[in-house]
PDB file of C-alpha atoms in Angstrom:
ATOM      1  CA  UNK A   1       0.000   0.000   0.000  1.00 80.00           C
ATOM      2  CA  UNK A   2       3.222   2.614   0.639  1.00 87.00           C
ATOM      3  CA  UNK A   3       4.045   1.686  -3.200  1.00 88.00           C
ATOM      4  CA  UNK A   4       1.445   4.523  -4.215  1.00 92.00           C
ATOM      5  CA  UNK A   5       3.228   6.734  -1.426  1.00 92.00           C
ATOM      6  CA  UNK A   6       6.277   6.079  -2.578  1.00 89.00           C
ATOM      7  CA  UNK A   7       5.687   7.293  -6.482  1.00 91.00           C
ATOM      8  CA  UNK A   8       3.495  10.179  -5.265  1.00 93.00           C
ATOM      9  CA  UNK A   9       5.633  12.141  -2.770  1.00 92.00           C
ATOM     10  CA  UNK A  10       9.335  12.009  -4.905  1.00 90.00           C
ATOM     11  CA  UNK A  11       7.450  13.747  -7.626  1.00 92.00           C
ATOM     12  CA  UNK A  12       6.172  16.280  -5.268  1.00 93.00           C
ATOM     13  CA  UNK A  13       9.023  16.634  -3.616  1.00 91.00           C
ATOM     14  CA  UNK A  14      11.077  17.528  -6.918  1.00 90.00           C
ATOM     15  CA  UNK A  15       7.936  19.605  -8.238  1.00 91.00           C
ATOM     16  CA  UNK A  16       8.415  21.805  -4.805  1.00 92.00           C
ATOM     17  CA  UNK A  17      12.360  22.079  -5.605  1.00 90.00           C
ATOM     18  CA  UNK A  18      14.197  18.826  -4.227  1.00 85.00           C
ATOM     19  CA  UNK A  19      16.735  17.523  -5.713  1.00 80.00           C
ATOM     20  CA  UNK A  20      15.982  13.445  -5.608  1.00 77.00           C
ATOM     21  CA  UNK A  21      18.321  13.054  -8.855  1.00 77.00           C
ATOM     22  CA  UNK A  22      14.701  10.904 -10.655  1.00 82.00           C
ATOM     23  CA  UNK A  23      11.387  11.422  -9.007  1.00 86.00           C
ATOM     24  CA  UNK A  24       9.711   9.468 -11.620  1.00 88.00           C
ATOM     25  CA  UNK A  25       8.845   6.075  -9.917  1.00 87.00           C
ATOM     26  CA  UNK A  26       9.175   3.948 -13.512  1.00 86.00           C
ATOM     27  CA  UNK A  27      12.201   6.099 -14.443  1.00 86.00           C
ATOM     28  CA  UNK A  28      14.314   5.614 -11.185  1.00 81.00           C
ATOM     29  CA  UNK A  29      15.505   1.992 -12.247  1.00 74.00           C
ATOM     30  CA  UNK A  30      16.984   2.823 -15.154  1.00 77.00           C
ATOM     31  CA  UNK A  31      18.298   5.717 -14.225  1.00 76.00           C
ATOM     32  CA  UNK A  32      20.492   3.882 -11.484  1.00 70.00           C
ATOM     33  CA  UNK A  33      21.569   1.440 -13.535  1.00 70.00           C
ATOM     34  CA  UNK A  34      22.743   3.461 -16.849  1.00 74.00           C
ATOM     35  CA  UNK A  35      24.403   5.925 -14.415  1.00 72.00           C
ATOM     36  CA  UNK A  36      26.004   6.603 -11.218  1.00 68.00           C
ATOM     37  CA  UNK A  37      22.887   8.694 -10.000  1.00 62.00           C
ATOM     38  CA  UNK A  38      23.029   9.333  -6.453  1.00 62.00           C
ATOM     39  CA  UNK A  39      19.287   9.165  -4.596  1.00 58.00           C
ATOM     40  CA  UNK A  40      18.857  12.069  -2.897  1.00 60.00           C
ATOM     41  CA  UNK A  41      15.974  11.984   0.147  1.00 58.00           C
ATOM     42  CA  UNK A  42      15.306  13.945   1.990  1.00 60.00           C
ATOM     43  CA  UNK A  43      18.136  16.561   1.489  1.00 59.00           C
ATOM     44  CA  UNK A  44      20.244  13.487   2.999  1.00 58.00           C
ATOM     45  CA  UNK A  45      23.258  13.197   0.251  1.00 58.00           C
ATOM     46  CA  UNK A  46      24.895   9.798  -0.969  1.00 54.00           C
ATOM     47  CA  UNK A  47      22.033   7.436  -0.316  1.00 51.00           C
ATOM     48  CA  UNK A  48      23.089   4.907  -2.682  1.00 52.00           C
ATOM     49  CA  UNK A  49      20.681   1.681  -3.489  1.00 50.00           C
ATOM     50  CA  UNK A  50      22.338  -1.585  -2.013  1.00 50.00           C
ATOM     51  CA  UNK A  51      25.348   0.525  -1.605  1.00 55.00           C
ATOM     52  CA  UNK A  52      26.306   0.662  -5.571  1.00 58.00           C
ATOM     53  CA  UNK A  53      26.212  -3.479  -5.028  1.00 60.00           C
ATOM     54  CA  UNK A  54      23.966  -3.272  -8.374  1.00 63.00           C
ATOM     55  CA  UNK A  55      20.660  -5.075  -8.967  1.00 67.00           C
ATOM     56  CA  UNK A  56      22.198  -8.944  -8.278  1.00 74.00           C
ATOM     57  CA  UNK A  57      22.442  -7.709  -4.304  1.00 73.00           C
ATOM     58  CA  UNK A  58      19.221  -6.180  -4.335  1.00 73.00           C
ATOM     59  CA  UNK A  59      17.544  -9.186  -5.913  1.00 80.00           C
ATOM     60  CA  UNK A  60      19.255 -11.207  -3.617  1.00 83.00           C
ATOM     61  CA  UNK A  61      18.243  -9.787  -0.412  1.00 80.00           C
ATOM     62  CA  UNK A  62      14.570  -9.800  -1.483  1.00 84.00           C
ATOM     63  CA  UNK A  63      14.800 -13.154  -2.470  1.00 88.00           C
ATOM     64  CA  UNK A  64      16.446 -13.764   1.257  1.00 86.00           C
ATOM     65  CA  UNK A  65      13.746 -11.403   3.305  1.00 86.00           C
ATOM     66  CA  UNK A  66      10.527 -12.273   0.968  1.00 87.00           C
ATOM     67  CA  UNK A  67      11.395 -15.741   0.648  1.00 85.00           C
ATOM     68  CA  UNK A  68      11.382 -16.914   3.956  1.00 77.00           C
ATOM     69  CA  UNK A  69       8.009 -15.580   4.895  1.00 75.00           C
ATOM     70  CA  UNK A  70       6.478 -16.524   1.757  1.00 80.00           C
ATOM     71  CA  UNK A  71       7.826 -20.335   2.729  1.00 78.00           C
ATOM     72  CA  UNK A  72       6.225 -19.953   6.235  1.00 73.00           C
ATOM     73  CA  UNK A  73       2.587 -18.962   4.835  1.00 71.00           C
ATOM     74  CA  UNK A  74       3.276 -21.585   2.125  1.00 76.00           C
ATOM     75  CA  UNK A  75       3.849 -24.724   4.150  1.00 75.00           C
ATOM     76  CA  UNK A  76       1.600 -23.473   7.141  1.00 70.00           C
ATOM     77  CA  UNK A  77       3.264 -21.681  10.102  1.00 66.00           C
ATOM     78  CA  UNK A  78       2.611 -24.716  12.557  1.00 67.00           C
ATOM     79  CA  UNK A  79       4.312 -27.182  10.614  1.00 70.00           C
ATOM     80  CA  UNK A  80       7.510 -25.267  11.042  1.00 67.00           C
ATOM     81  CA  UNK A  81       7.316 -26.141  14.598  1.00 70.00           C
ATOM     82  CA  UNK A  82       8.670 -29.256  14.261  1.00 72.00           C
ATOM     83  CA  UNK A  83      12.268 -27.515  12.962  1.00 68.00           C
ATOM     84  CA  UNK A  84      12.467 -25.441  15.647  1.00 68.00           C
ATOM     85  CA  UNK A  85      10.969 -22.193  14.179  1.00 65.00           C
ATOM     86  CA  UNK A  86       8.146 -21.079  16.088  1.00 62.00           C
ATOM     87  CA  UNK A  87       5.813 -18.204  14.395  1.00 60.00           C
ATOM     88  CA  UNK A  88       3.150 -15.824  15.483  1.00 59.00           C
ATOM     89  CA  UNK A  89      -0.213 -15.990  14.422  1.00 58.00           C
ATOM     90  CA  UNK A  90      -1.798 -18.733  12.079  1.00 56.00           C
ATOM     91  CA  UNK A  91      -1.305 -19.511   8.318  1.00 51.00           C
ATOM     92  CA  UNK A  92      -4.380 -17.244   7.371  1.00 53.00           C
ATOM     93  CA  UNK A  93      -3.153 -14.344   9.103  1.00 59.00           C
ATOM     94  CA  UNK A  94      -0.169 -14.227  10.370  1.00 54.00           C
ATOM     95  CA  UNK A  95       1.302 -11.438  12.755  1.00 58.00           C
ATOM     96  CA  UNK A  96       0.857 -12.295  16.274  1.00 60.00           C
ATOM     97  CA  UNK A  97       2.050 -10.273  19.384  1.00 60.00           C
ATOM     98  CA  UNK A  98       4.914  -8.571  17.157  1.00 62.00           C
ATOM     99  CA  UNK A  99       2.487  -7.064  15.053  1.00 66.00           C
ATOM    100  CA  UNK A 100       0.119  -6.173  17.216  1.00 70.00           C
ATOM    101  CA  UNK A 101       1.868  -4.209  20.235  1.00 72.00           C
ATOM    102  CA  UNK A 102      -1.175  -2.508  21.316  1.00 76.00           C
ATOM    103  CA  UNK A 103      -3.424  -6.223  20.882  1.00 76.00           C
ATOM    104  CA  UNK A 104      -5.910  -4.443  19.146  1.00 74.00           C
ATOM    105  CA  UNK A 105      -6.719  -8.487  18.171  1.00 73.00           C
ATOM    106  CA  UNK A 106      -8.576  -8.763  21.789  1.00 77.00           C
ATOM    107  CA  UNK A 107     -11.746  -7.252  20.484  1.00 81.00           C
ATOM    108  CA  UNK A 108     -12.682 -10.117  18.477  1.00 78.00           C
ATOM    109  CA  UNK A 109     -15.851  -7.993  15.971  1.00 83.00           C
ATOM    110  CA  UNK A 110     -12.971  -4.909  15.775  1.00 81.00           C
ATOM    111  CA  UNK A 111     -10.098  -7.378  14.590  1.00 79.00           C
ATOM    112  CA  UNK A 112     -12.350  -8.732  11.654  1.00 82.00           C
ATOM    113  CA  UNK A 113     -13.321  -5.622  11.299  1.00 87.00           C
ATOM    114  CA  UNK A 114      -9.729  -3.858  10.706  1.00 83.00           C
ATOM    115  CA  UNK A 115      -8.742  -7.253   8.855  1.00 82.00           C
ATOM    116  CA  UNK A 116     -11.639  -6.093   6.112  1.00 87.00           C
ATOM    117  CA  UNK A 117     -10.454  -3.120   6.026  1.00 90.00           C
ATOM    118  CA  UNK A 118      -6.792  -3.419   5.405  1.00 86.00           C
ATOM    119  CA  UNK A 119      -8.020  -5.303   2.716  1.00 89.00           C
ATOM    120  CA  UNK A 120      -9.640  -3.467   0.885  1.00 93.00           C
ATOM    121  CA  UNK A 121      -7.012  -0.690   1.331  1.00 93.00           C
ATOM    122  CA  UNK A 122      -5.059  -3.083   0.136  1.00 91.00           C
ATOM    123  CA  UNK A 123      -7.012  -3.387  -2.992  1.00 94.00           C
ATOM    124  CA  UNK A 124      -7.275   0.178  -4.037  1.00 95.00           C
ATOM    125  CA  UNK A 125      -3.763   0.436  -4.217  1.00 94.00           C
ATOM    126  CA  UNK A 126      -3.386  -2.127  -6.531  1.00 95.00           C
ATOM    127  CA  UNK A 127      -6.034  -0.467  -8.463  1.00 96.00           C
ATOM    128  CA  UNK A 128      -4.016   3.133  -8.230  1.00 95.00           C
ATOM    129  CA  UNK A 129      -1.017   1.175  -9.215  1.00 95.00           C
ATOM    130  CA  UNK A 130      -2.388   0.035 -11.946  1.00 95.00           C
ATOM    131  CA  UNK A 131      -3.742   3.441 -13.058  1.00 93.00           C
ATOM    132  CA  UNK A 132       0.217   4.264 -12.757  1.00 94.00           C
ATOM    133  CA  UNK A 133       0.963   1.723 -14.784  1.00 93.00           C
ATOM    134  CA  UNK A 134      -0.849   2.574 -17.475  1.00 91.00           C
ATOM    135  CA  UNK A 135      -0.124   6.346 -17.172  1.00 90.00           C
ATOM    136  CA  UNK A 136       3.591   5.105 -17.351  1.00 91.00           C
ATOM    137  CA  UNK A 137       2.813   3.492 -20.310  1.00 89.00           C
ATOM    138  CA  UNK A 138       0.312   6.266 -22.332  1.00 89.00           C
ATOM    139  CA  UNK A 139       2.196   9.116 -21.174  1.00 90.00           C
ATOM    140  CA  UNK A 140       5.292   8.793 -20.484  1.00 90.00           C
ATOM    141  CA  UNK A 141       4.992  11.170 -17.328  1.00 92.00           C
ATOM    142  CA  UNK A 142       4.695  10.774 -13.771  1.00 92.00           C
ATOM    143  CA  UNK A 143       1.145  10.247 -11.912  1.00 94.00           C
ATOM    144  CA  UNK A 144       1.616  13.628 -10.306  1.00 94.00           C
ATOM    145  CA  UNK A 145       2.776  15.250 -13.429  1.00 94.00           C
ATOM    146  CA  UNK A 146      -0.459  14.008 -15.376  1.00 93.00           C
ATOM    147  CA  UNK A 147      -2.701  15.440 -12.715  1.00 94.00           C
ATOM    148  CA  UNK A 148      -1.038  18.658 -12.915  1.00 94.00           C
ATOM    149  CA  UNK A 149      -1.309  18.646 -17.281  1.00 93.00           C
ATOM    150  CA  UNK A 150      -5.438  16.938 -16.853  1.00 94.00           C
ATOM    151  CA  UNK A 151      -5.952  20.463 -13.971  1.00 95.00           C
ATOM    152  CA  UNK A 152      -4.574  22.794 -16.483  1.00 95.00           C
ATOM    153  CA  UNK A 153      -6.320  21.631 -19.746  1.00 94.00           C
ATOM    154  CA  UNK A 154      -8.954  18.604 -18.745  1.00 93.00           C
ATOM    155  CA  UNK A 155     -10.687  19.115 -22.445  1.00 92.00           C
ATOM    156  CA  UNK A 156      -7.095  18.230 -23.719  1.00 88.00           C
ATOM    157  CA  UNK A 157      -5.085  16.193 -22.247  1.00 89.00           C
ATOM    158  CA  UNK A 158      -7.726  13.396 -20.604  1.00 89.00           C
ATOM    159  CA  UNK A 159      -7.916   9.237 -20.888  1.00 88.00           C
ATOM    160  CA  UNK A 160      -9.714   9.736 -24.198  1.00 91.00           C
ATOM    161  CA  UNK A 161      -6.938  12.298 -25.986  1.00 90.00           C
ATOM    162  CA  UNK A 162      -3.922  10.144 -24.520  1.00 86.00           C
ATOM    163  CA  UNK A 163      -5.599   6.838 -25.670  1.00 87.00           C
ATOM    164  CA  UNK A 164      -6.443   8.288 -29.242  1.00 89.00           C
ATOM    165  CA  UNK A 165      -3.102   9.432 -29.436  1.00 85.00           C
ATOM    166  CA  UNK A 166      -1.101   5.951 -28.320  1.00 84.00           C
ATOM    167  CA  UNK A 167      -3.368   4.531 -31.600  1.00 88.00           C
ATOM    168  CA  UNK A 168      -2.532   7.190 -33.767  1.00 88.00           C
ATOM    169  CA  UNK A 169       1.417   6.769 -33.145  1.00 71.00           C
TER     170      UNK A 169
END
């Protein structure tokens, strides 16, 4: 849900006068790779993805941190017991104690109730991501910077102009 954060507020940042080096979420990658950009956030200077390690480290460690939880809801947190690793929570919703520090899970109505909601939270970022996406893809601009071009001409530069111009060429 903090991926639609995280391509909003670099673009506003740099629209208000940051330098971030690339605000543009889909343009960032690339940008790294073909260069030595340094990430600027926050005014802090030098922050460096994976330490200039390159994309192998990266995909490494998120094959290392993702992969081991993904195994645990996989197989069924209890039948890691029998290893040695012992998991909060159950297999279809994990968390537990660690996640819940202030046990809002002891009301039993308001715990299904939060559950809906984080998924459906959940589910309208995918849907805003996808509207990136596709933006991305139409454009060739940021999500912020398309808001900013639909305010200042909507009759103009709208879903139906962009599409009829991605047919035309």
């Amino acid at each position: 849900m903090l991926g639609v954060v995280g391509c909003v507020v670099p673009e506003l940042l740099a629209l208000r006068g940051v330098d971030l080096g690339e605000p543009v979420w889909w343009k960032v990658g690339a940008s790294k790779l073909s260069s030595d950009l340094t990430l600027n956030w926050g005014g802090i200077e030098g922050f460096r993805i994976a330490g200039k390690q390159g994309i192998g480290l990266i995909a490494a460690c998120q094959a290392v941190l993702m992969g081991g939880p993904e195994y645990a809801r996989y197989v069924g947190i209890r039948s890691l017991e029998p290893v040695g690793v012992f998991l909060p929570g159950d297999q279809n919703y994990p968390g537990g104690g660690p996640f819940d520090p202030l046990n809002y899970a002891a009301d039993a109505d308001g715990f299904v109730d939060q559950a809906v909601k984080e998924i459906k939270n959940g589910r309208l970022a995918m849907l805003a991501m996808l509207g990136f996406f596709a933006q991305a893809a139409v454009t060739r601009k940021g999500p912020m910077q398309n808001v900013l071009d639909f305010v200042a001409d909507p009759a103009s530069d709208n879903i139906v102009t962009n599409i009829t111009r991605l047919l035309q060429g």
